[in-house]
Amino acid sequence: MYLTRRVTDDIHYIGCDDRKITLFEGVYSINNGMSYNSYMLLDEKKVIFDTVDKAVTEQYIENVRHVLGDNKLDYIVVHHAEPDHSASFSALIRMYPDAVVICNVRTKMMLEQFYSSEIAHEIKFKIVKEGEALSTGKHTLKFILAPFVHWPEVMVTYDETDKVLFSADAFGSFGSMDGALFVDEGEFNLDEARRYYCNIVGKYGTQVQTLLKKASALDIAYICPLHSYVWRKDIGGILDKYTKWSLYEAEEKGVVIVTSSVYGNTDNAAQILASKLVQKGAKVKMLDVSIKHNDVVIAECFKYSTFVFASPTYNAGIFVRMEEVIRDIVAHGIKGRRYALIENGSWAPLAAKQMEEILSTCKDMTCVGALTLRGAITEEGLKTADELAEALMC
Ligand code: FEO
């Protein structure tokens, strides 16, 4: 059965939740489902904005049929060609072969790469450029390019009539909506929104800032993202968070201690350091990479001002999960942090130097010191831990 909601008098939510998903895009851990958002404008012209993931195509088609009824579908606007939003595109265009697909030249190329073999007829494209406008009757849609928020083809649309920003991946979150539509109806979780931001577009801070600058010129009453709740309250609050995140500024002063340990000695030293930091008044978060997904560690590293990485030496290098996590953090463009290292190696401790080499590829990173263990921490090691705690508090 269809399940749709009105965003405004003319704009309908036609997206769907997937509560069975546990891993998004094969990488990101999902604890509470995922929503795939799509919207329909019923004006003199009828417009659908994006489609949904293939996991929910059946429900989606019911939603489309219900809201569109016997009307002709005039346009499909594709903001983002990534398959979590375009996988149902081929089903939709087969149902409405006369609909004109509005997108930019990069999107057209990607849609053809993904779906041309599934579509028998020739698709009618309307290629739009930055700032181009389209009247649908009462509404005027303005198309705004937002490359690399998240893929290079991304664009957003501003509906000047209802003051709605269709924001593609921006301002979304992990998590299903569970019957709610608006952020003030649901259980918005800032930690999940941050984890989504850092992992999906964290690498592209400069491009996010460019979009924020364009958005600042708009009078926005609603933000309709492609995942999670529609924003109609506290829009300034989420824009402020995006500003901070895109500038790679820490939200809180505190220390993330990222640990790994084969027999417990490295973790013991990390815990001792954590205790010393807490006693000095620091906020500390410990994460063991053997059981935490990279996406969780990345989000905490974006949130806090300071890190510690603690790793045994493993095959003359960094412990395998720790190396993966550090490389993933670096790949997400983080910068401007202070950090300390703990290494362990019974006969040849080699992890710290290699961790520092990887982290040195980030901008504005400062290593405040390292603690080297050769098994269990010693009395001398405790003194070094004291010094590290002091340096991390500065
Ligand atoms: Fe939600 Fe970049 O796709």
mmCIF file of C-alpha atoms and ligand atoms in Angstrom:
data_model
loop_
_atom_site.group_PDB
_atom_site.id
_atom_site.type_symbol
_atom_site.label_atom_id
_atom_site.label_comp_id
_atom_site.label_asym_id
_atom_site.label_seq_id
_atom_site.Cartn_x
_atom_site.Cartn_y
_atom_site.Cartn_z
ATOM 1 C CA MET A 1 0.000 0.000 0.000
ATOM 2 C CA TYR A 2 1.178 3.533 -0.765
ATOM 3 C CA LEU A 3 2.598 5.681 2.021
ATOM 4 C CA THR A 4 3.077 9.337 1.144
ATOM 5 C CA ARG A 5 3.023 12.696 2.912
ATOM 6 C CA ARG A 6 2.693 16.336 1.952
ATOM 7 C CA VAL A 7 5.744 18.539 2.474
ATOM 8 C CA THR A 8 3.837 21.611 1.260
ATOM 9 C CA ASP A 9 0.464 21.898 -0.472
ATOM 10 C CA ASP A 10 2.063 21.051 -3.825
ATOM 11 C CA ILE A 11 5.067 18.941 -2.855
ATOM 12 C CA HIS A 12 4.641 15.320 -1.774
ATOM 13 C CA TYR A 13 7.096 12.972 -0.107
ATOM 14 C CA ILE A 14 7.138 9.684 -2.037
ATOM 15 C CA GLY A 15 10.284 8.071 -0.610
ATOM 16 C CA CYS A 16 10.678 4.892 1.433
ATOM 17 C CA ASP A 17 12.469 3.438 4.469
ATOM 18 C CA ASP A 18 14.609 0.306 4.434
ATOM 19 C CA ARG A 19 14.889 -0.999 8.002
ATOM 20 C CA LYS A 20 16.609 -4.290 7.073
ATOM 21 C CA ILE A 21 19.836 -2.739 5.811
ATOM 22 C CA THR A 22 22.876 -3.262 8.057
ATOM 23 C CA LEU A 23 25.651 -2.014 5.762
ATOM 24 C CA PHE A 24 25.108 1.001 3.482
ATOM 25 C CA GLU A 25 27.064 1.014 0.216
ATOM 26 C CA GLY A 26 28.862 -2.092 1.459
ATOM 27 C CA VAL A 27 30.925 0.043 3.857
ATOM 28 C CA TYR A 28 28.978 2.062 6.421
ATOM 29 C CA SER A 29 27.443 0.429 9.482
ATOM 30 C CA ILE A 30 23.711 1.044 9.812
ATOM 31 C CA ASN A 31 22.061 0.653 13.194
ATOM 32 C CA ASN A 32 18.586 1.957 12.504
ATOM 33 C CA GLY A 33 17.721 1.622 8.833
ATOM 34 C CA MET A 34 18.029 4.079 5.993
ATOM 35 C CA SER A 35 15.580 6.302 4.174
ATOM 36 C CA TYR A 36 15.666 6.964 0.447
ATOM 37 C CA ASN A 37 13.824 10.175 -0.293
ATOM 38 C CA SER A 38 12.026 11.217 -3.431
ATOM 39 C CA TYR A 39 9.563 14.055 -3.902
ATOM 40 C CA MET A 40 6.820 14.947 -6.377
ATOM 41 C CA LEU A 41 5.631 18.435 -7.320
ATOM 42 C CA LEU A 42 2.044 18.628 -8.519
ATOM 43 C CA ASP A 43 1.782 21.896 -10.457
ATOM 44 C CA GLU A 44 0.530 22.491 -14.007
ATOM 45 C CA LYS A 45 3.553 20.362 -14.814
ATOM 46 C CA LYS A 46 4.198 17.278 -12.696
ATOM 47 C CA VAL A 47 7.759 16.732 -11.531
ATOM 48 C CA ILE A 48 9.513 13.928 -9.648
ATOM 49 C CA PHE A 49 12.770 14.730 -7.888
ATOM 50 C CA ASP A 50 15.081 11.683 -7.818
ATOM 51 C CA THR A 51 14.104 8.047 -7.246
ATOM 52 C CA VAL A 52 15.096 5.472 -4.620
ATOM 53 C CA ASP A 53 17.305 2.471 -3.960
ATOM 54 C CA LYS A 54 16.361 -0.847 -5.573
ATOM 55 C CA ALA A 55 15.620 -2.329 -2.119
ATOM 56 C CA VAL A 56 12.423 -0.264 -1.969
ATOM 57 C CA THR A 57 11.395 0.071 -5.641
ATOM 58 C CA GLU A 58 8.094 -1.770 -5.210
ATOM 59 C CA GLN A 59 6.854 0.526 -2.434
ATOM 60 C CA TYR A 60 8.160 3.521 -4.351
ATOM 61 C CA ILE A 61 6.202 2.723 -7.504
ATOM 62 C CA GLU A 62 3.013 2.434 -5.413
ATOM 63 C CA ASN A 63 3.749 5.862 -3.949
ATOM 64 C CA VAL A 64 4.364 7.387 -7.373
ATOM 65 C CA ARG A 65 1.150 5.919 -8.814
ATOM 66 C CA HIS A 66 -0.885 7.137 -5.849
ATOM 67 C CA VAL A 67 0.318 10.757 -5.920
ATOM 68 C CA LEU A 68 0.454 11.132 -9.702
ATOM 69 C CA GLY A 69 -2.856 9.377 -10.330
ATOM 70 C CA ASP A 70 -3.936 9.674 -13.955
ATOM 71 C CA ASN A 71 -1.808 12.748 -14.565
ATOM 72 C CA LYS A 72 0.987 12.776 -17.088
ATOM 73 C CA LEU A 73 4.490 12.904 -15.587
ATOM 74 C CA ASP A 74 6.267 15.806 -17.282
ATOM 75 C CA TYR A 75 9.707 15.841 -15.688
ATOM 76 C CA ILE A 76 12.092 13.715 -13.659
ATOM 77 C CA VAL A 77 14.805 15.825 -12.040
ATOM 78 C CA VAL A 78 17.912 13.791 -11.235
ATOM 79 C CA HIS A 79 20.088 15.572 -8.690
ATOM 80 C CA HIS A 80 22.445 12.671 -8.098
ATOM 81 C CA ALA A 81 23.071 9.601 -10.259
ATOM 82 C CA GLU A 82 24.369 7.376 -7.457
ATOM 83 C CA PRO A 83 22.253 4.206 -7.459
ATOM 84 C CA ASP A 84 20.859 4.683 -3.947
ATOM 85 C CA HIS A 85 18.843 7.463 -5.635
ATOM 86 C CA SER A 86 18.707 6.354 -9.243
ATOM 87 C CA ALA A 87 18.243 2.582 -9.071
ATOM 88 C CA SER A 88 14.493 2.968 -9.589
ATOM 89 C CA PHE A 89 15.017 5.445 -12.437
ATOM 90 C CA SER A 90 14.806 2.805 -15.141
ATOM 91 C CA ALA A 91 11.515 1.445 -13.714
ATOM 92 C CA LEU A 92 10.115 4.986 -13.565
ATOM 93 C CA ILE A 93 11.141 6.020 -17.068
ATOM 94 C CA ARG A 94 9.741 2.771 -18.485
ATOM 95 C CA MET A 95 6.399 3.631 -16.847
ATOM 96 C CA TYR A 96 6.489 7.238 -18.059
ATOM 97 C CA PRO A 97 8.542 7.164 -21.286
ATOM 98 C CA ASP A 98 7.455 10.679 -22.297
ATOM 99 C CA ALA A 99 8.819 12.292 -19.138
ATOM 100 C CA VAL A 100 11.710 14.659 -19.809
ATOM 101 C CA VAL A 101 14.740 13.986 -17.623
ATOM 102 C CA ILE A 102 16.223 17.193 -16.245
ATOM 103 C CA CYS A 103 19.859 16.919 -15.233
ATOM 104 C CA ASN A 104 23.302 18.212 -16.112
ATOM 105 C CA VAL A 105 25.641 16.806 -18.705
ATOM 106 C CA ARG A 106 27.593 14.713 -16.186
ATOM 107 C CA THR A 107 24.408 13.176 -14.789
ATOM 108 C CA LYS A 108 23.224 12.218 -18.273
ATOM 109 C CA MET A 109 26.505 10.426 -18.898
ATOM 110 C CA MET A 110 26.245 8.544 -15.588
ATOM 111 C CA LEU A 111 22.604 7.554 -16.101
ATOM 112 C CA GLU A 112 23.579 6.151 -19.496
ATOM 113 C CA GLN A 113 26.509 4.292 -17.910
ATOM 114 C CA PHE A 114 24.261 2.674 -15.328
ATOM 115 C CA TYR A 115 20.910 2.157 -17.071
ATOM 116 C CA SER A 116 21.025 2.400 -20.870
ATOM 117 C CA SER A 117 20.870 -1.385 -21.269
ATOM 118 C CA GLU A 118 17.651 -1.497 -19.191
ATOM 119 C CA ILE A 119 15.740 1.127 -21.174
ATOM 120 C CA ALA A 120 14.424 0.277 -24.627
ATOM 121 C CA HIS A 121 13.312 3.751 -25.727
ATOM 122 C CA GLU A 122 15.295 6.922 -26.264
ATOM 123 C CA ILE A 123 15.200 9.120 -23.178
ATOM 124 C CA LYS A 124 14.382 12.807 -23.650
ATOM 125 C CA PHE A 125 16.912 14.860 -21.723
ATOM 126 C CA LYS A 126 16.829 18.537 -20.818
ATOM 127 C CA ILE A 127 20.385 19.468 -19.865
ATOM 128 C CA VAL A 128 20.542 22.366 -17.417
ATOM 129 C CA LYS A 129 23.364 24.643 -16.346
ATOM 130 C CA GLU A 130 24.110 26.616 -13.190
ATOM 131 C CA GLY A 131 21.287 29.012 -12.300
ATOM 132 C CA GLU A 132 18.942 27.895 -15.085
ATOM 133 C CA ALA A 133 15.247 28.193 -14.180
ATOM 134 C CA LEU A 134 12.126 26.250 -15.175
ATOM 135 C CA SER A 135 8.521 27.314 -14.677
ATOM 136 C CA THR A 136 6.113 24.484 -13.931
ATOM 137 C CA GLY A 137 3.082 26.811 -13.680
ATOM 138 C CA LYS A 138 2.843 28.329 -10.234
ATOM 139 C CA HIS A 139 6.340 27.183 -9.243
ATOM 140 C CA THR A 140 9.724 28.283 -10.505
ATOM 141 C CA LEU A 141 12.565 25.818 -10.080
ATOM 142 C CA LYS A 142 16.147 27.019 -10.094
ATOM 143 C CA PHE A 143 18.935 24.507 -10.681
ATOM 144 C CA ILE A 144 22.182 24.938 -8.770
ATOM 145 C CA LEU A 145 25.280 22.823 -9.351
ATOM 146 C CA ALA A 146 26.894 21.260 -6.277
ATOM 147 C CA PRO A 147 29.760 19.141 -7.661
ATOM 148 C CA PHE A 148 31.299 16.634 -5.244
ATOM 149 C CA VAL A 149 28.594 16.975 -2.642
ATOM 150 C CA HIS A 150 28.919 13.911 -3.057
ATOM 151 C CA TRP A 151 29.714 12.909 -6.667
ATOM 152 C CA PRO A 152 30.845 15.271 -9.436
ATOM 153 C CA GLU A 153 27.429 15.440 -11.149
ATOM 154 C CA VAL A 154 25.455 16.518 -8.058
ATOM 155 C CA MET A 155 23.112 19.475 -8.325
ATOM 156 C CA VAL A 156 20.374 20.826 -6.078
ATOM 157 C CA THR A 157 17.114 22.598 -6.906
ATOM 158 C CA TYR A 158 15.551 25.609 -5.243
ATOM 159 C CA ASP A 159 11.772 26.000 -5.570
ATOM 160 C CA GLU A 160 11.340 29.769 -5.395
ATOM 161 C CA THR A 161 7.582 29.498 -4.814
ATOM 162 C CA ASP A 162 7.552 27.315 -1.685
ATOM 163 C CA LYS A 163 11.143 28.241 -0.701
ATOM 164 C CA VAL A 164 12.205 24.588 -0.762
ATOM 165 C CA LEU A 165 15.789 23.472 -1.266
ATOM 166 C CA PHE A 166 16.021 19.950 -2.690
ATOM 167 C CA SER A 167 19.514 19.364 -1.366
ATOM 168 C CA ALA A 168 20.566 15.947 -2.731
ATOM 169 C CA ASP A 169 22.833 14.146 -0.206
ATOM 170 C CA ALA A 170 23.513 17.329 1.770
ATOM 171 C CA PHE A 171 21.801 17.727 5.163
ATOM 172 C CA GLY A 172 20.815 14.046 5.271
ATOM 173 C CA SER A 173 21.550 11.383 7.851
ATOM 174 C CA PHE A 174 21.756 7.666 8.366
ATOM 175 C CA GLY A 175 18.603 6.173 9.885
ATOM 176 C CA SER A 176 15.067 5.433 8.792
ATOM 177 C CA MET A 177 12.269 7.929 9.476
ATOM 178 C CA ASP A 178 9.819 5.482 11.062
ATOM 179 C CA GLY A 179 6.628 7.323 10.184
ATOM 180 C CA ALA A 180 7.964 10.840 10.674
ATOM 181 C CA LEU A 181 8.717 13.206 7.812
ATOM 182 C CA PHE A 182 9.868 16.461 9.399
ATOM 183 C CA VAL A 183 12.886 16.732 11.670
ATOM 184 C CA ASP A 184 10.699 18.136 14.442
ATOM 185 C CA GLU A 185 8.444 15.047 14.291
ATOM 186 C CA GLY A 186 11.182 12.428 14.403
ATOM 187 C CA GLU A 187 14.126 11.559 16.590
ATOM 188 C CA PHE A 188 16.883 13.543 14.932
ATOM 189 C CA ASN A 189 20.254 12.205 16.048
ATOM 190 C CA LEU A 190 23.140 14.647 15.612
ATOM 191 C CA ASP A 191 25.706 11.848 16.064
ATOM 192 C CA GLU A 192 24.156 9.979 13.136
ATOM 193 C CA ALA A 193 23.987 13.147 11.003
ATOM 194 C CA ARG A 194 27.673 13.800 11.733
ATOM 195 C CA ARG A 195 28.625 10.185 10.993
ATOM 196 C CA TYR A 196 26.734 10.468 7.687
ATOM 197 C CA TYR A 197 28.324 13.817 6.801
ATOM 198 C CA CYS A 198 31.921 12.801 7.621
ATOM 199 C CA ASN A 199 31.772 9.521 5.789
ATOM 200 C CA ILE A 200 29.746 10.579 2.740
ATOM 201 C CA VAL A 201 31.032 14.087 1.990
ATOM 202 C CA GLY A 202 33.686 14.672 4.680
ATOM 203 C CA LYS A 203 36.433 14.556 2.061
ATOM 204 C CA TYR A 204 34.841 17.405 0.117
ATOM 205 C CA GLY A 205 34.849 20.252 2.641
ATOM 206 C CA THR A 206 35.740 22.920 0.065
ATOM 207 C CA GLN A 207 32.907 21.858 -2.214
ATOM 208 C CA VAL A 208 30.455 21.786 0.712
ATOM 209 C CA GLN A 209 31.496 25.344 1.570
ATOM 210 C CA THR A 210 30.774 26.376 -2.024
ATOM 211 C CA LEU A 211 27.253 24.932 -1.721
ATOM 212 C CA LEU A 212 26.761 26.635 1.663
ATOM 213 C CA LYS A 213 27.722 29.959 0.080
ATOM 214 C CA LYS A 214 25.144 29.444 -2.667
ATOM 215 C CA ALA A 215 22.529 28.394 -0.091
ATOM 216 C CA SER A 216 23.193 31.510 2.001
ATOM 217 C CA ALA A 217 21.779 33.615 -0.827
ATOM 218 C CA LEU A 218 18.449 31.731 -0.693
ATOM 219 C CA ASP A 219 15.446 32.227 1.553
ATOM 220 C CA ILE A 220 14.947 28.616 2.677
ATOM 221 C CA ALA A 221 11.798 27.438 4.472
ATOM 222 C CA TYR A 222 12.314 23.704 3.841
ATOM 223 C CA ILE A 223 15.325 21.518 3.093
ATOM 224 C CA CYS A 224 14.406 18.247 1.398
ATOM 225 C CA PRO A 225 17.442 15.925 1.473
ATOM 226 C CA LEU A 226 17.754 12.529 -0.177
ATOM 227 C CA HIS A 227 18.117 10.769 3.178
ATOM 228 C CA SER A 228 16.336 11.336 6.473
ATOM 229 C CA TYR A 229 14.072 14.094 7.738
ATOM 230 C CA VAL A 230 12.860 17.218 5.943
ATOM 231 C CA TRP A 231 14.079 20.363 7.682
ATOM 232 C CA ARG A 232 11.467 23.041 8.406
ATOM 233 C CA LYS A 233 12.782 24.105 11.848
ATOM 234 C CA ASP A 234 16.281 24.966 13.058
ATOM 235 C CA ILE A 235 17.573 25.219 9.495
ATOM 236 C CA GLY A 236 20.215 27.655 10.777
ATOM 237 C CA GLY A 237 21.391 25.008 13.247
ATOM 238 C CA ILE A 238 22.146 22.364 10.625
ATOM 239 C CA LEU A 239 23.715 24.978 8.318
ATOM 240 C CA ASP A 240 26.019 25.963 11.217
ATOM 241 C CA LYS A 241 27.000 22.329 11.770
ATOM 242 C CA TYR A 242 27.782 21.951 8.054
ATOM 243 C CA THR A 243 29.945 25.066 8.198
ATOM 244 C CA LYS A 244 31.956 23.659 11.115
ATOM 245 C CA TRP A 245 32.240 20.180 9.645
ATOM 246 C CA SER A 246 33.255 21.426 6.196
ATOM 247 C CA LEU A 247 35.978 23.584 7.754
ATOM 248 C CA TYR A 248 37.219 20.484 9.669
ATOM 249 C CA GLU A 249 36.826 22.367 12.945
ATOM 250 C CA ALA A 250 36.461 20.181 16.047
ATOM 251 C CA GLU A 251 33.066 20.545 17.691
ATOM 252 C CA GLU A 252 34.373 19.652 21.140
ATOM 253 C CA LYS A 253 37.641 19.754 23.007
ATOM 254 C CA GLY A 254 38.395 16.148 23.911
ATOM 255 C CA VAL A 255 40.595 13.143 23.179
ATOM 256 C CA VAL A 256 39.623 10.180 21.010
ATOM 257 C CA ILE A 257 41.804 7.206 21.931
ATOM 258 C CA VAL A 258 41.755 4.722 19.080
ATOM 259 C CA THR A 259 43.118 1.408 20.314
ATOM 260 C CA SER A 260 44.071 -2.014 19.062
ATOM 261 C CA SER A 261 45.642 -4.775 21.089
ATOM 262 C CA VAL A 262 46.556 -8.410 20.555
ATOM 263 C CA TYR A 263 47.155 -9.498 24.186
ATOM 264 C CA GLY A 264 45.844 -6.459 26.059
ATOM 265 C CA ASN A 265 49.078 -4.632 26.911
ATOM 266 C CA THR A 266 48.652 -1.867 24.337
ATOM 267 C CA ASP A 267 45.052 -1.379 25.399
ATOM 268 C CA ASN A 268 46.125 -1.306 29.079
ATOM 269 C CA ALA A 269 48.564 1.532 28.312
ATOM 270 C CA ALA A 270 45.835 3.355 26.366
ATOM 271 C CA GLN A 271 43.464 3.004 29.324
ATOM 272 C CA ILE A 272 46.123 4.295 31.721
ATOM 273 C CA LEU A 273 46.571 7.326 29.476
ATOM 274 C CA ALA A 274 42.782 7.754 29.326
ATOM 275 C CA SER A 275 42.598 7.719 33.131
ATOM 276 C CA LYS A 276 45.353 10.326 33.427
ATOM 277 C CA LEU A 277 43.537 12.538 30.885
ATOM 278 C CA VAL A 278 40.173 12.201 32.638
ATOM 279 C CA GLN A 279 41.803 13.091 35.958
ATOM 280 C CA LYS A 280 43.137 16.241 34.325
ATOM 281 C CA GLY A 281 39.593 17.141 33.264
ATOM 282 C CA ALA A 282 39.653 15.943 29.638
ATOM 283 C CA LYS A 283 36.683 14.409 27.881
ATOM 284 C CA VAL A 284 37.873 11.027 26.570
ATOM 285 C CA LYS A 285 36.341 8.576 24.123
ATOM 286 C CA MET A 286 37.982 5.156 23.613
ATOM 287 C CA LEU A 287 37.325 3.109 20.474
ATOM 288 C CA ASP A 288 38.787 -0.340 19.778
ATOM 289 C CA VAL A 289 39.227 -0.763 16.031
ATOM 290 C CA SER A 290 38.882 -4.538 16.269
ATOM 291 C CA ILE A 291 35.170 -4.118 16.980
ATOM 292 C CA LYS A 292 34.327 -0.603 15.753
ATOM 293 C CA HIS A 293 33.598 0.165 12.118
ATOM 294 C CA ASN A 294 35.803 2.768 10.438
ATOM 295 C CA ASP A 295 32.809 5.088 9.966
ATOM 296 C CA VAL A 296 32.326 5.353 13.740
ATOM 297 C CA VAL A 297 35.999 6.181 14.354
ATOM 298 C CA ILE A 298 36.061 8.731 11.507
ATOM 299 C CA ALA A 299 33.017 10.547 12.908
ATOM 300 C CA GLU A 300 34.510 10.782 16.410
ATOM 301 C CA CYS A 301 37.788 12.055 14.996
ATOM 302 C CA PHE A 302 35.865 14.808 13.164
ATOM 303 C CA LYS A 303 34.024 15.674 16.389
ATOM 304 C CA TYR A 304 36.963 15.980 18.806
ATOM 305 C CA SER A 305 40.094 18.110 18.869
ATOM 306 C CA THR A 306 42.755 15.516 19.736
ATOM 307 C CA PHE A 307 43.523 11.852 18.987
ATOM 308 C CA VAL A 308 45.672 9.027 20.292
ATOM 309 C CA PHE A 309 46.383 6.003 18.122
ATOM 310 C CA ALA A 310 47.610 2.885 19.980
ATOM 311 C CA SER A 311 48.884 -0.027 17.914
ATOM 312 C CA PRO A 312 50.948 -3.173 18.328
ATOM 313 C CA THR A 313 53.609 -3.810 15.724
ATOM 314 C CA TYR A 314 52.286 -6.397 13.308
ATOM 315 C CA ASN A 315 54.316 -7.948 10.497
ATOM 316 C CA ALA A 316 56.883 -5.166 11.026
ATOM 317 C CA GLY A 317 54.155 -2.608 10.472
ATOM 318 C CA ILE A 318 50.943 -1.235 11.970
ATOM 319 C CA PHE A 319 48.255 -3.593 13.335
ATOM 320 C CA VAL A 320 46.155 -4.423 10.274
ATOM 321 C CA ARG A 321 42.836 -2.880 11.429
ATOM 322 C CA MET A 322 44.573 0.192 12.827
ATOM 323 C CA GLU A 323 46.373 0.851 9.531
ATOM 324 C CA GLU A 324 43.083 0.541 7.650
ATOM 325 C CA VAL A 325 41.357 2.979 10.011
ATOM 326 C CA ILE A 326 44.155 5.565 9.925
ATOM 327 C CA ARG A 327 44.322 5.460 6.132
ATOM 328 C CA ASP A 328 40.533 5.858 5.993
ATOM 329 C CA ILE A 329 40.649 8.878 8.344
ATOM 330 C CA VAL A 330 43.348 10.469 6.179
ATOM 331 C CA ALA A 331 41.333 9.754 3.018
ATOM 332 C CA HIS A 332 38.436 11.745 4.475
ATOM 333 C CA GLY A 333 40.558 14.894 4.491
ATOM 334 C CA ILE A 334 40.714 15.573 8.226
ATOM 335 C CA LYS A 335 43.143 18.308 9.256
ATOM 336 C CA GLY A 336 44.138 20.620 12.062
ATOM 337 C CA ARG A 337 44.378 18.111 14.922
ATOM 338 C CA ARG A 338 46.955 17.261 17.607
ATOM 339 C CA TYR A 339 47.707 13.637 18.320
ATOM 340 C CA ALA A 340 49.896 11.224 20.273
ATOM 341 C CA LEU A 341 50.923 7.662 19.493
ATOM 342 C CA ILE A 342 51.339 4.463 21.498
ATOM 343 C CA GLU A 343 53.230 1.593 19.891
ATOM 344 C CA ASN A 344 54.095 -1.854 21.136
ATOM 345 C CA GLY A 345 56.638 -4.343 19.846
ATOM 346 C CA SER A 346 58.229 -7.138 21.868
ATOM 347 C CA TRP A 347 61.442 -7.133 19.836
ATOM 348 C CA ALA A 348 61.079 -4.388 17.204
ATOM 349 C CA PRO A 349 58.447 -1.662 17.836
ATOM 350 C CA LEU A 350 57.872 -0.130 14.392
ATOM 351 C CA ALA A 351 54.230 1.021 14.365
ATOM 352 C CA ALA A 352 54.600 4.632 15.604
ATOM 353 C CA LYS A 353 56.940 5.795 12.837
ATOM 354 C CA GLN A 354 54.658 4.317 10.188
ATOM 355 C CA MET A 355 51.488 5.778 11.775
ATOM 356 C CA GLU A 356 53.165 9.195 11.845
ATOM 357 C CA GLU A 357 54.188 8.862 8.193
ATOM 358 C CA ILE A 358 50.570 8.250 7.177
ATOM 359 C CA LEU A 359 49.178 11.035 9.381
ATOM 360 C CA SER A 360 51.797 13.495 8.137
ATOM 361 C CA THR A 361 50.009 13.515 4.771
ATOM 362 C CA CYS A 362 47.115 15.435 6.438
ATOM 363 C CA LYS A 363 47.315 19.223 6.699
ATOM 364 C CA ASP A 364 48.138 20.953 10.005
ATOM 365 C CA MET A 365 48.586 17.813 12.108
ATOM 366 C CA THR A 366 50.862 17.978 15.163
ATOM 367 C CA CYS A 367 52.300 14.887 16.875
ATOM 368 C CA VAL A 368 52.840 15.755 20.550
ATOM 369 C CA GLY A 369 54.773 12.587 21.401
ATOM 370 C CA ALA A 370 54.843 8.804 21.529
ATOM 371 C CA LEU A 371 54.973 6.030 24.104
ATOM 372 C CA THR A 372 56.895 2.914 23.106
ATOM 373 C CA LEU A 373 56.116 -0.385 24.860
ATOM 374 C CA ARG A 374 57.951 -3.699 24.637
ATOM 375 C CA GLY A 375 55.179 -5.787 26.117
ATOM 376 C CA ALA A 376 53.603 -4.478 29.341
ATOM 377 C CA ILE A 377 53.916 -0.834 30.339
ATOM 378 C CA THR A 378 56.746 -0.144 32.830
ATOM 379 C CA GLU A 379 57.174 2.465 35.595
ATOM 380 C CA GLU A 380 59.174 4.485 33.078
ATOM 381 C CA GLY A 381 56.287 4.081 30.617
ATOM 382 C CA LEU A 382 53.911 5.505 33.214
ATOM 383 C CA LYS A 383 56.065 8.656 33.375
ATOM 384 C CA THR A 384 55.950 8.954 29.578
ATOM 385 C CA ALA A 385 52.161 8.533 29.754
ATOM 386 C CA ASP A 386 52.082 11.420 32.262
ATOM 387 C CA GLU A 387 54.037 13.580 29.819
ATOM 388 C CA LEU A 388 51.756 12.615 26.935
ATOM 389 C CA ALA A 389 48.666 13.430 28.981
ATOM 390 C CA GLU A 390 50.137 16.826 29.817
ATOM 391 C CA ALA A 391 51.006 17.519 26.172
ATOM 392 C CA LEU A 392 47.557 16.441 24.975
ATOM 393 C CA MET A 393 45.879 18.825 27.429
ATOM 394 C CA CYS A 394 47.699 21.879 26.005
HETATM 395 FE FE1 FEO B 1 22.835 9.047 -1.035
HETATM 396 FE FE2 FEO B 1 25.715 9.944 -2.714
HETATM 397 O O1 FEO B 1 24.141 8.994 -2.405
#
